[in-house]
Amino acid sequence: MAPNASTSTAVAAAAAAVIALYWRRRRKDRWEAMLDRALPAIVVIRVNYVKPFDGEQAGSAHATGFVVDFDRGLILTNRHVIGTGPIRAEATFVSKEEVPLTPVYRDPVHDFGFFQFDASALRYGAELRRACIPLAPAAAKVGLEIRVVGNDAGEKVSILGGTLARLDRNAPHYGGDGFNDFNTFYLSAASNTSGGSSGSPVLDVQGRAVALNAGGSNQSSQSYYLPLHGVVRALDALKRSTTPPRGTLRVVWRHLTCDEARRLGLAEATEAALRRHHARFRDADVSTGVLAVEQVVRGGEGEAAGLEPGDLLLEAGGAFPDFDDLEAFLDARNAAGGAVTLAVERGGATLAIEAARAECLHGLTPSQFLEFGGGVLHGLSLGAARNGNLDPSAGVYVAFAGFVLDAAGVPAHAVVTHLDDRPTPTLDDLEAVAKTLGDGARVTLRFYNIGDQYNDQVALVRVNWRWFDLLRWTRRDPPLKEVLDKCAAGTCDARYRACWSSEKVPTSGVAEEDVSASAVFQRSHKSAAANGAVASLCKVSFDVLHAIDGVHDWHFVGCGVVVDAALGLVAVDRNTVVTSLGECAVSFAAAVELPARVVFAHPTHNFAIVRYDPARFEGAPDDARPKTADLAATPLAIGDALEFVGLCRTNPDQSLSQKVQVTELSCVNIAQAHVPRFRALNEEIAKFDQVLNKSLGGVLVDAGGRVVASWSCYSFYSWSDEKNYEAFHAVGVDALVDATAAVAAALGDGADTALHAVGFGLKRLPLSTARTSMKLDDAWVAKLRAARPDRSQVLTVAQLSHAGTDDDGDDGGPVREGDLLLAVDRKPT
């Protein structure tokens, strides 16, 4: 009986489903088998970047790498992972073993490099089955299904799938200051890789690496992969224990399709020849096009040979070369030496270009830096010169400003051209000038910002050898054979793997001599009290050396008041002198600036005392010398008529004055910051009926010219928007009077006068609240009202400023949060 048509259809459909399921499972099994082989060769890399260098900042990061030669311990990853500056790196295998890494090669231009690990140091290396991933650059094809396996976004293992969409993308440009690849094609796919996947292998189903994951787009799911042709050449050279030859003309090339090239004058005959050549010799997945000059970096052989932007490359060791052909040609010319001959088309005409040589790219990557004043300076790299269109010998690059340069206003990514009015085109020139300068010397420094080289800027730099030595750091790039011999001998320690060493540069300059000082104080106020206080005010600047004690900035300026002119003592708020570790200076009438040092910083009150050398004013007239302020430890009261005298914020040589009246007495209440730092406690502040002029700070004087309060700046942290703010308040000088006397005694005869502070913070509480909520009895309410009839309040413990008591009894110690402070020395307070 003939089969029913519907039955035949059903059988055929079932058979097709079974076959489809079989192939799906087979494909799944092939990928699983591939991953089983590949995963032991993929490592998580943890890198600590010790110093800022060549546009990259210090810090730490996670990335990915994979073993390409297990016996030699070679791991391939990205150049932006290895970097070119000092690093410490470790790799973690799937067996959870961690091994230190030695950088053995980073490409000068392209985004790849190699780490080396000691395979014999793996205790459980057998579990890895000597796994390594073969490189297959020719296997990359449009439509190829791939897996990107690595440490994506900090995950230990992440497997992202995708399909290669392009093989001929120009290198992505990530930003203007850091590393950017050029002169190569990039592959792309919508695999949506992110941070941590840098250095991941792009694998096909056979477990071969067809590309190296390098970056991605923030606006789309596109990921960018570096082709492996240059990687294979470099790996072969490393295996021979030679440095891979790398040649350049300092020219940035860009691949243009035919329609784009026509806009630059591509001749019809040239285009026809190009299309015939492409059809015969090129991969169909790569669009037909030609290399064009995008940028000629100044100072190179390309500029000397006459190459110009827009030139179309017709021949370089062969007709119509692509990126890989051109790179191989220049590398070979660099290794062999001799002239480089090119044929280009410019405006429809064919020109012969001959460069004297192919420069070595390795020599255009800085391998030394100078540590000056806590900053990092080195020669301009080819990448930085490309980003700013500069000549690499045009100055010294500031990778990190550090203390001295930052205090002078010189930013990172600047280029220093002169120091002390002497040109510094190279790092050696800068070192030669710097070592002749004395400690404390004030010299000019000329610089410009990358991208703004025609806007020359000048900064006044104060040399500091007291805190910072002048150091010259040099990178050592050992050949692979040497590293392997060290590993075999067991002498490949952490110092050797660091590959950087420093040498202190002796400075022959002498310290700047002290000169006599005098100041012209502007006494132009209407009242004698204000004019009398002017000579007691000064500007105090403070630069933080290191980020300790929770400081929230690096540079601070405030107003100080001279509390002892004979000893050179100046009181200033703790929002100016935020810590004792820093460089301090005082300036009088904007006429003279003197170095000062911190001699006392109060732990709970908002003032510190710094000291300058009063001998600098010897010989100056009396009216040109600072005067000791007449401090009056008189409690402020509502209704007091006072006059504010301070320094102008924008012009510190000008003083301000304004009459005010006390309308309210309150207490300062500053919440804890997100990072523990100084905050004022237990200070009573006065408020006025007028808004005071914006100033650096100052003092409040009575009619007799006595200083009864300081106008001090308080810093506080806002939890709502997570920002730091400042506010000025008037606070009495009673605690300052005691501290000044104690410091003066210690400096005079060495007597150690103790200053005491309670170990808790207080806040005000209305008596009505204390009676109803805190159960304060009526007898104490009456005593407190009798002690201060003008205030219906009681003090309560808000927070202990430090933990620990000697009393562990049932009462929880002598003082606890929420206690009411009723009396001190048996006197109601």
PDB file of N, CA and C in Angstrom, residues 42 67 88 106 147 161 209 242 252 256 278 387 501 511 513 529 553 623 718 766-767 805:
ATOM      1  N   ILE A  42      44.093  29.996  30.139  1.00  0.00           N
ATOM      2  CA  ILE A  42      43.635  31.379  30.307  1.00  0.00           C
ATOM      3  C   ILE A  42      43.799  31.777  31.766  1.00  0.00           C
ATOM      4  N   VAL A  67      48.168  31.659  27.825  1.00  0.00           N
ATOM      5  CA  VAL A  67      49.479  31.057  27.599  1.00  0.00           C
ATOM      6  C   VAL A  67      49.621  30.722  26.117  1.00  0.00           C
ATOM      7  N   ARG A  88      53.832  45.786  39.065  1.00  0.00           N
ATOM      8  CA  ARG A  88      53.915  44.465  39.691  1.00  0.00           C
ATOM      9  C   ARG A  88      52.682  43.704  39.234  1.00  0.00           C
ATOM     10  N   ARG A 106      56.598  44.625  25.298  1.00  0.00           N
ATOM     11  CA  ARG A 106      55.386  45.390  25.008  1.00  0.00           C
ATOM     12  C   ARG A 106      55.636  46.090  23.679  1.00  0.00           C
ATOM     13  N   ARG A 147      34.189  32.786  20.482  1.00  0.00           N
ATOM     14  CA  ARG A 147      33.968  32.906  21.923  1.00  0.00           C
ATOM     15  C   ARG A 147      35.107  33.744  22.500  1.00  0.00           C
ATOM     16  N   GLY A 161      29.830  35.123  23.531  1.00  0.00           N
ATOM     17  CA  GLY A 161      29.770  34.675  22.156  1.00  0.00           C
ATOM     18  C   GLY A 161      29.601  35.826  21.188  1.00  0.00           C
ATOM     19  N   ALA A 209      43.323  30.916  18.753  1.00  0.00           N
ATOM     20  CA  ALA A 209      43.113  32.353  18.927  1.00  0.00           C
ATOM     21  C   ALA A 209      43.218  33.017  17.567  1.00  0.00           C
ATOM     22  N   THR A 242      65.575  37.348  20.811  1.00  0.00           N
ATOM     23  CA  THR A 242      65.955  38.618  20.186  1.00  0.00           C
ATOM     24  C   THR A 242      64.807  39.598  20.331  1.00  0.00           C
ATOM     25  N   VAL A 252      51.309  58.293  10.608  1.00  0.00           N
ATOM     26  CA  VAL A 252      50.069  57.597  10.929  1.00  0.00           C
ATOM     27  C   VAL A 252      49.306  57.397   9.629  1.00  0.00           C
ATOM     28  N   LEU A 256      41.597  53.834   3.504  1.00  0.00           N
ATOM     29  CA  LEU A 256      40.467  54.499   2.863  1.00  0.00           C
ATOM     30  C   LEU A 256      39.901  53.606   1.777  1.00  0.00           C
ATOM     31  N   HIS A 278      43.516  43.921  -5.738  1.00  0.00           N
ATOM     32  CA  HIS A 278      42.727  43.423  -4.605  1.00  0.00           C
ATOM     33  C   HIS A 278      42.021  42.124  -4.970  1.00  0.00           C
ATOM     34  N   ASN A 387      49.327  62.280  19.738  1.00  0.00           N
ATOM     35  CA  ASN A 387      48.113  62.865  20.309  1.00  0.00           C
ATOM     36  C   ASN A 387      48.144  64.385  20.266  1.00  0.00           C
ATOM     37  N   SER A 501      64.958  50.176  38.112  1.00  0.00           N
ATOM     38  CA  SER A 501      65.881  50.509  39.200  1.00  0.00           C
ATOM     39  C   SER A 501      66.028  52.024  39.254  1.00  0.00           C
ATOM     40  N   ALA A 511      71.200  75.950  49.491  1.00  0.00           N
ATOM     41  CA  ALA A 511      69.898  76.478  49.892  1.00  0.00           C
ATOM     42  C   ALA A 511      69.846  77.983  49.673  1.00  0.00           C
ATOM     43  N   GLU A 513      69.529  81.727  50.292  1.00  0.00           N
ATOM     44  CA  GLU A 513      69.882  82.533  51.446  1.00  0.00           C
ATOM     45  C   GLU A 513      68.683  83.367  51.896  1.00  0.00           C
ATOM     46  N   ALA A 529      40.902 101.048  65.779  1.00  0.00           N
ATOM     47  CA  ALA A 529      40.930  99.648  66.183  1.00  0.00           C
ATOM     48  C   ALA A 529      41.212  98.741  64.994  1.00  0.00           C
ATOM     49  N   ASP A 553      41.781  67.753  50.280  1.00  0.00           N
ATOM     50  CA  ASP A 553      42.350  68.519  49.179  1.00  0.00           C
ATOM     51  C   ASP A 553      43.853  68.594  49.394  1.00  0.00           C
ATOM     52  N   ASP A 623      56.863 100.134  61.850  1.00  0.00           N
ATOM     53  CA  ASP A 623      55.580 100.062  61.157  1.00  0.00           C
ATOM     54  C   ASP A 623      55.611  99.089  59.978  1.00  0.00           C
ATOM     55  N   SER A 718      28.843  67.060  53.602  1.00  0.00           N
ATOM     56  CA  SER A 718      27.398  66.897  53.430  1.00  0.00           C
ATOM     57  C   SER A 718      27.102  65.478  52.963  1.00  0.00           C
ATOM     58  N   PRO A 766      17.735  72.296  75.228  1.00  0.00           N
ATOM     59  CA  PRO A 766      16.870  73.199  76.006  1.00  0.00           C
ATOM     60  C   PRO A 766      16.508  72.573  77.351  1.00  0.00           C
ATOM     61  N   LEU A 767      16.403  73.422  78.369  1.00  0.00           N
ATOM     62  CA  LEU A 767      16.060  72.906  79.696  1.00  0.00           C
ATOM     63  C   LEU A 767      14.680  72.241  79.702  1.00  0.00           C
ATOM     64  N   THR A 805      37.782  53.150  78.544  1.00  0.00           N
ATOM     65  CA  THR A 805      37.853  53.726  79.870  1.00  0.00           C
ATOM     66  C   THR A 805      38.436  52.691  80.801  1.00  0.00           C
TER      67      THR A 805
END
